[in-house]
Amino acid sequence: MDEGTDGTASHAEIRAEVKKLCARFPGDYWREVDRKRAYPGEFVRALTEAGYLAVLIPEELGGAGLPLSAASAILETIHAEGCNGAACHAQMYIMGTILRHGSELQKQSFLPRIAAGELRLQAFGVTEPGSGSDTTNLRTFARREGEHYVVNGQKVWTSRAEHSDLMLLLARTTPREQVRGRTDGLSTFLVDMRQAVTGGMTIRPIRTMMNHNSCEIFFDNVRVPAENLIGEEGKGFRYILDGMNAERLLIASESIGDAKWFIAKAVAYGKERIVFGRPIGQNQGIQFPIARAHAEMRAAELMLREGLARFEAGRACGEEANTAKLLAADAAWAAAEACLQTHGGYGFAEEFDIERKYRETRLYRVAPISTNLILSYIAEHVLGLPRSY
Ligand SMILES: Cc1cc2nc3c(=O)[nH]c(=O)nc-3n(C[C@H](O)[C@H](O)[C@H](O)COP(=O)(O)OP(=O)(O)OC[C@H]3O[C@@H](n4cnc5c(N)ncnc54)[C@H](O)[C@@H]3O)c2cc1C
């Protein structure tokens, strides 16, 4: 594995191989799934078969046992090549919760089958209509009844729910009024969705401006075996928080990939499109927004590398992970704007793929955490300002 200047592996080989795989899924493939709001099953299957979705699973459990920077390199390349990792990225960041906090039995029963592609762990049920960014205000309740928990409530924006066998669910196990801290009394479960859909769980897709396969989920007395509780009851929020730095770093990687795709596309068109007898890219009005987006992308990339290096060294990385996610999402959006503007009217034509990527990349200034909430985190936890909410 080749080393980056900060000690993080740059995974040049993985990037080259993922690039080859992505070449099998060109723009017309993505246009078709986007038009139908379909799941890009063939693409996800190809990634699974090549072992990319199992890179974080230890070798003894059937995975590649690689560090987070490998997952980052995979997702960045997918996006830089014009594809979309949103259909499967959750498998990479959800994994950490089971790896770090799951029992031996849970790891042995699920991880080898996930690595082999027999089970998909793609759904992450946290957000609820009544809680939104205020996660600890969630109401979905899991009540212990003998050897089971009985779950009632509702989740929203649970992406890939129709295309996942397992869901990592965050639910309340002690009423909020009865716990000391607002983060107490929440627990994490691995829900077998194949069983749950026949036992009280209803999934309803939400049509969105981009193809993201997000759903609402209703739980009506859904029984989850107690052995599927991850770690200790009541400590689930900590386990989820633990995984959030990985999630931020991986989403930042995707946004950096998007920014690179938009910039490359804008530069190519700037050189080739002749208006007033010269390439439009000769005009500073065209150059500057692209150059600025490039500078912003590079800053985000450096912050991402620092975050990954700290994460892999087991050091605190909340500031770096959140900052990388914020900078990368903003850089991708700046690049999207510059690319669309550079293409003039053609930017709106479906066949250029820009309008699709434009819609897709916009999401990351809102989800999985909105820019405002990251700024609040930096203000409070990095700068020591009073908590604002
Ligand atoms: C396509 C898509 C896929 C998603 N996938 C998943 C998933 O798989 N699993 C999952 O659990 N969730 C998922 N989400 C949910 C996502 O994490 C939330 O949408 C996001 O966290 C914001 O929550 P909200 O939509 O409820 O907005 P709200 O919390 O209602 O916030 C609305 C606006 O108010 C701002 N705001 C709120 N409070 C404050 C404050 N105190 N200070 C300043 N500004 C504030 C926010 O920044 C935001 O701009 C997905 C969302 C989308 C759109």
XYZ file of C-alpha atoms and ligand atoms in Angstrom:
442
model
C 0.000 0.000 0.000
C 1.498 3.364 -0.945
C 1.700 6.046 1.713
C 0.295 9.581 1.494
C 2.325 12.413 3.027
C 0.224 12.334 6.207
C 0.688 8.608 6.775
C -2.699 7.673 5.329
C -2.504 5.133 2.530
C -3.586 6.674 -0.764
C -4.686 3.278 -2.151
C -3.673 3.998 -5.752
C -4.288 0.393 -6.789
C -7.784 0.297 -5.343
C -8.588 3.610 -7.051
C -7.405 2.256 -10.410
C -9.462 -0.945 -10.037
C -12.621 0.890 -8.924
C -12.191 3.241 -11.878
C -12.179 0.216 -14.210
C -15.322 -1.172 -12.579
C -17.073 2.208 -12.876
C -16.292 2.340 -16.602
C -18.787 -0.533 -16.963
C -21.521 1.786 -15.630
C -21.499 4.880 -17.840
C -23.863 7.856 -17.855
C -26.664 6.118 -19.738
C -26.859 3.418 -17.028
C -27.296 6.091 -14.319
C -29.723 8.114 -16.435
C -31.931 5.050 -16.813
C -32.032 4.205 -13.078
C -32.538 7.886 -12.273
C -35.471 8.168 -14.682
C -37.125 5.095 -13.167
C -36.060 5.967 -9.610
C -34.794 2.386 -9.599
C -32.130 0.823 -7.422
C -28.783 0.435 -9.238
C -28.704 -3.255 -8.326
C -26.252 -4.303 -11.016
C -23.715 -1.690 -9.914
C -24.079 -2.641 -6.233
C -23.730 -6.326 -7.162
C -20.525 -5.606 -9.073
C -19.069 -3.726 -6.083
C -20.121 -6.530 -3.719
C -18.635 -9.265 -5.921
C -15.370 -7.354 -6.195
C -15.301 -7.206 -2.378
C -15.361 -3.407 -2.127
C -18.335 -3.229 0.233
C -16.575 -5.571 2.665
C -13.226 -3.797 2.846
C -13.748 -2.838 6.499
C -14.727 -6.349 7.659
C -11.738 -8.134 9.268
C -10.065 -10.820 7.163
C -10.933 -13.599 9.616
C -14.618 -12.732 9.074
C -14.373 -12.799 5.290
C -13.554 -9.154 4.519
C -10.391 -7.390 3.429
C -9.559 -5.915 6.864
C -8.545 -2.569 5.378
C -8.656 0.809 7.154
C -11.251 3.547 6.649
C -9.043 5.340 4.089
C -9.609 2.377 1.726
C -13.394 2.845 1.968
C -12.845 6.567 1.438
C -10.768 5.913 -1.705
C -13.475 3.599 -3.078
C -16.332 6.048 -2.527
C -14.377 9.055 -3.793
C -13.471 7.186 -6.994
C -17.070 6.044 -7.557
C -18.203 9.673 -7.440
C -15.266 11.090 -9.393
C -16.154 8.635 -12.177
C -19.726 9.919 -12.404
C -21.330 7.014 -10.515
C -23.205 7.216 -7.217
C -22.212 5.441 -4.001
C -25.391 6.437 -2.170
C -26.967 3.116 -3.099
C -24.533 1.246 -0.899
C -22.313 3.558 1.198
C -24.187 2.858 4.423
C -22.846 -0.692 4.520
C -19.408 0.816 5.091
C -20.242 3.164 7.927
C -22.887 1.075 9.680
C -20.386 -1.744 9.895
C -18.301 0.072 12.525
C -21.074 -0.135 15.131
C -21.193 -3.932 14.875
C -17.412 -4.247 14.679
C -16.839 -2.122 17.761
C -19.865 -2.914 19.887
C -21.431 -6.128 18.570
C -21.097 -9.424 20.462
C -18.890 -12.225 19.117
C -22.060 -14.125 18.210
C -23.452 -11.161 16.235
C -20.163 -10.656 14.393
C -19.879 -14.357 13.562
C -23.489 -14.661 12.457
C -23.700 -11.553 10.287
C -20.326 -10.275 9.081
C -19.145 -13.298 7.031
C -22.528 -13.400 5.266
C -22.395 -9.640 4.622
C -18.849 -10.025 3.274
C -20.005 -12.855 0.985
C -22.832 -10.684 -0.347
C -25.537 -12.989 1.068
C -26.853 -10.297 3.417
C -27.127 -6.574 2.757
C -26.698 -4.170 5.655
C -27.732 -0.934 4.012
C -30.470 0.614 6.154
C -29.870 2.998 9.016
C -33.000 3.962 10.954
C -32.328 7.054 13.036
C -34.307 10.060 11.740
C -37.963 10.435 12.738
C -40.582 12.934 11.569
C -40.888 14.459 15.050
C -37.202 14.614 15.955
C -35.244 15.626 12.819
C -31.814 16.975 13.767
C -32.766 16.656 17.458
C -31.997 12.911 17.389
C -32.321 12.199 21.110
C -35.941 13.379 20.908
C -36.854 10.276 18.915
C -40.004 8.416 19.986
C -39.805 4.940 18.431
C -39.961 2.633 21.442
C -38.604 -0.884 21.944
C -40.249 -2.566 24.953
C -38.641 -5.690 26.402
C -40.994 -8.678 26.524
C -39.229 -11.899 27.528
C -36.708 -12.852 24.864
C -37.883 -10.118 22.480
C -38.185 -6.369 22.153
C -41.487 -5.098 20.754
C -40.968 -2.040 18.566
C -43.564 0.648 17.858
C -43.026 3.966 16.098
C -41.980 5.524 12.832
C -38.784 6.375 10.996
C -38.410 8.646 7.994
C -35.744 9.010 5.308
C -34.506 5.481 5.891
C -32.582 5.081 2.666
C -32.297 1.760 0.817
C -34.880 0.141 3.167
C -36.396 -1.826 0.294
C -32.970 -3.079 -0.754
C -31.503 -4.119 2.559
C -31.839 -7.317 4.567
C -30.746 -5.737 7.823
C -31.335 -2.372 9.462
C -29.414 -0.748 12.244
C -32.207 0.777 14.321
C -31.958 3.387 17.072
C -34.951 3.247 19.413
C -35.844 4.378 22.891
C -35.847 1.660 25.559
C -36.438 3.932 28.564
C -38.845 6.899 28.367
C -37.039 10.231 28.071
C -38.633 11.495 31.320
C -37.032 8.602 33.247
C -33.395 9.049 32.157
C -30.771 11.415 33.552
C -29.045 12.546 30.358
C -30.903 13.122 27.080
C -28.565 10.666 25.354
C -29.408 7.859 27.809
C -32.152 5.274 27.356
C -31.628 4.775 23.615
C -30.598 1.384 22.242
C -29.301 0.009 18.984
C -30.706 -3.115 17.297
C -29.970 -5.132 14.228
C -33.392 -5.680 12.699
C -33.856 -8.519 10.229
C -36.031 -6.681 7.723
C -37.030 -9.833 5.840
C -38.764 -11.100 8.999
C -40.014 -7.680 10.096
C -41.941 -6.992 6.860
C -44.104 -10.001 7.637
C -44.459 -9.012 11.297
C -45.730 -5.431 11.500
C -43.145 -3.356 9.617
C -44.384 -1.306 6.646
C -42.036 0.429 4.199
C -43.223 3.329 2.036
C -40.891 4.879 -0.549
C -40.592 8.675 -0.719
C -40.136 10.144 -4.188
C -37.340 12.716 -4.051
C -35.617 15.113 -6.448
C -32.779 12.632 -6.914
C -32.713 8.855 -6.992
C -31.967 7.902 -3.374
C -34.389 5.084 -2.529
C -35.422 6.729 0.741
C -38.441 5.464 2.668
C -40.743 5.938 5.606
C -40.948 2.956 7.941
C -43.799 2.179 10.312
C -43.356 -0.251 13.208
C -46.485 -1.852 14.607
C -45.554 -4.304 17.381
C -42.521 -5.578 15.463
C -40.760 -8.295 17.483
C -36.961 -8.174 17.475
C -35.054 -10.977 19.260
C -33.257 -9.674 22.361
C -30.032 -11.198 21.040
C -30.113 -8.553 18.280
C -29.567 -5.746 20.801
C -26.119 -4.312 20.143
C -23.991 -3.745 23.229
C -25.755 -2.618 26.393
C -29.350 -1.473 26.576
C -29.593 2.305 26.973
C -26.159 3.080 25.513
C -27.117 2.968 21.833
C -26.729 6.672 21.173
C -23.056 6.492 22.130
C -22.529 3.595 19.718
C -24.163 5.556 16.904
C -22.164 8.705 17.720
C -19.041 6.600 17.622
C -19.786 5.679 14.017
C -20.664 9.204 12.976
C -17.100 10.366 12.450
C -16.638 7.500 9.986
C -19.878 8.482 8.281
C -18.827 12.153 7.993
C -15.431 11.171 6.547
C -16.981 8.829 3.989
C -19.608 11.344 2.879
C -16.836 13.967 2.563
C -15.011 11.499 0.293
C -18.063 11.224 -1.960
C -18.452 14.999 -2.143
C -14.774 15.385 -3.037
C -15.294 12.814 -5.795
C -18.313 14.805 -7.029
C -16.291 18.042 -6.984
C -13.544 16.370 -9.030
C -16.089 15.092 -11.573
C -17.711 18.541 -11.996
C -14.342 20.295 -12.249
C -12.987 17.856 -14.865
C -16.167 18.162 -16.893
C -16.155 21.990 -16.698
C -12.472 22.211 -17.660
C -12.946 19.912 -20.660
C -15.948 21.872 -21.909
C -14.212 25.213 -21.237
C -11.426 24.157 -23.585
C -13.619 22.765 -26.312
C -16.618 25.108 -26.574
C -15.927 27.975 -28.979
C -18.032 31.142 -28.635
C -17.010 34.549 -30.074
C -14.276 32.730 -31.942
C -12.369 31.455 -28.882
C -12.712 28.781 -26.205
C -15.029 29.960 -23.415
C -12.425 28.729 -20.880
C -10.180 31.590 -21.983
C -12.545 34.019 -20.216
C -11.735 34.695 -16.589
C -15.466 34.795 -15.868
C -15.492 31.086 -16.741
C -12.097 30.226 -15.221
C -12.469 31.803 -11.790
C -15.488 29.877 -10.446
C -13.878 26.607 -11.583
C -10.509 27.569 -10.076
C -12.176 28.604 -6.814
C -14.098 25.323 -6.617
C -10.817 23.471 -7.203
C -9.122 25.393 -4.360
C -12.065 24.623 -2.060
C -11.982 20.943 -3.039
C -8.249 20.738 -2.284
C -8.759 22.290 1.162
C -11.527 19.769 1.865
C -9.300 16.945 0.641
C -6.496 17.932 3.021
C -8.919 18.103 5.925
C -10.311 14.696 4.937
C -6.803 13.179 4.940
C -6.125 14.611 8.376
C -9.426 13.242 9.641
C -8.710 9.792 8.203
C -5.177 9.733 9.648
C -6.481 10.632 13.111
C -9.358 8.140 12.849
C -6.989 5.344 11.866
C -4.599 6.249 14.678
C -7.498 5.971 17.151
C -7.305 9.686 17.974
C -10.213 12.103 18.459
C -11.323 13.381 15.053
C -14.712 15.045 15.583
C -13.412 18.462 14.502
C -11.688 17.120 11.381
C -14.516 14.774 10.344
C -17.177 17.460 10.701
C -15.044 20.146 9.052
C -14.144 17.849 6.152
C -17.822 17.027 5.600
C -18.788 20.717 5.641
C -15.962 21.866 3.329
C -16.409 18.949 0.930
C -20.188 19.397 0.583
C -19.686 23.130 -0.044
C -16.856 22.495 -2.532
C -18.971 19.966 -4.431
C -21.834 22.448 -4.616
C -19.520 25.251 -5.803
C -18.125 22.890 -8.439
C -21.640 21.845 -9.486
C -22.645 25.484 -9.930
C -19.484 26.304 -11.891
C -19.930 23.247 -14.104
C -23.577 23.953 -14.858
C -22.863 27.612 -15.620
C -19.899 26.705 -17.828
C -22.122 24.435 -19.901
C -24.736 27.138 -20.454
C -27.969 25.610 -21.784
C -26.389 22.191 -22.297
C -25.903 21.871 -18.527
C -29.646 21.296 -18.316
C -29.727 18.538 -20.937
C -30.052 15.092 -19.372
C -27.442 13.499 -21.639
C -24.626 15.612 -20.159
C -25.265 14.043 -16.702
C -24.621 17.399 -15.046
C -28.205 18.063 -13.995
C -28.367 14.571 -12.414
C -25.116 14.978 -10.496
C -26.206 18.522 -9.561
C -29.331 17.129 -7.893
C -27.414 14.301 -6.248
C -24.620 16.413 -4.790
C -26.964 18.989 -3.265
C -28.124 16.462 -0.674
C -24.891 16.529 1.283
C -25.410 20.054 2.581
C -28.497 18.653 4.368
C -27.856 14.964 5.097
C -26.680 13.021 6.969
C -26.149 16.178 9.015
C -26.959 19.680 7.849
C -24.333 22.392 7.497
C -25.934 24.426 10.317
C -25.624 21.559 12.754
C -21.935 21.125 11.847
C -21.363 24.843 12.436
C -23.087 24.467 15.814
C -20.796 21.523 16.617
C -17.681 23.559 15.740
C -18.947 26.588 17.669
C -19.699 24.555 20.787
C -17.190 21.698 20.844
C -14.190 23.281 19.123
C -14.536 26.957 19.997
C -16.186 26.553 23.401
C -19.136 28.854 22.665
C -22.368 28.230 24.617
C -24.659 25.507 23.270
C -27.285 27.171 21.081
C -30.068 24.577 21.268
C -32.361 11.763 0.682
C -32.185 11.642 2.161
C -31.665 10.468 2.671
C -31.549 10.299 4.058
N -31.133 9.079 4.556
C -31.232 8.848 5.890
C -31.020 7.539 6.431
O -30.694 6.592 5.699
N -31.209 7.334 7.752
C -31.578 8.341 8.590
O -31.727 8.080 9.787
N -31.772 9.620 8.123
C -31.622 9.876 6.801
N -31.858 11.152 6.304
C -32.285 12.198 7.215
C -31.265 13.309 7.386
O -30.244 12.857 8.245
C -32.008 14.532 7.900
O -32.814 15.021 6.837
C -31.077 15.611 8.373
O -30.381 15.178 9.513
C -31.828 16.888 8.718
O -32.949 16.604 9.524
P -34.411 17.139 9.100
O -34.618 16.824 7.672
O -35.414 16.632 10.059
O -34.282 18.698 9.232
P -34.625 19.559 10.523
O -33.935 19.031 11.710
O -36.097 19.757 10.574
O -33.932 20.931 10.123
C -34.459 21.782 9.083
C -33.481 22.940 8.865
O -33.344 23.654 10.083
C -31.975 23.740 10.455
N -31.887 23.672 11.927
C -32.519 22.821 12.772
N -32.160 23.069 14.042
C -31.264 24.081 13.993
C -30.491 24.777 14.977
N -30.574 24.486 16.265
N -29.667 25.777 14.554
C -29.577 26.114 13.243
N -30.265 25.474 12.271
C -31.086 24.471 12.644
C -31.303 22.560 9.804
O -29.941 22.834 9.589
C -32.076 22.427 8.502
O -31.502 23.273 7.537
C -31.915 11.351 4.917
C -32.398 12.554 4.395
C -32.550 12.707 3.037
C -33.144 13.993 2.496
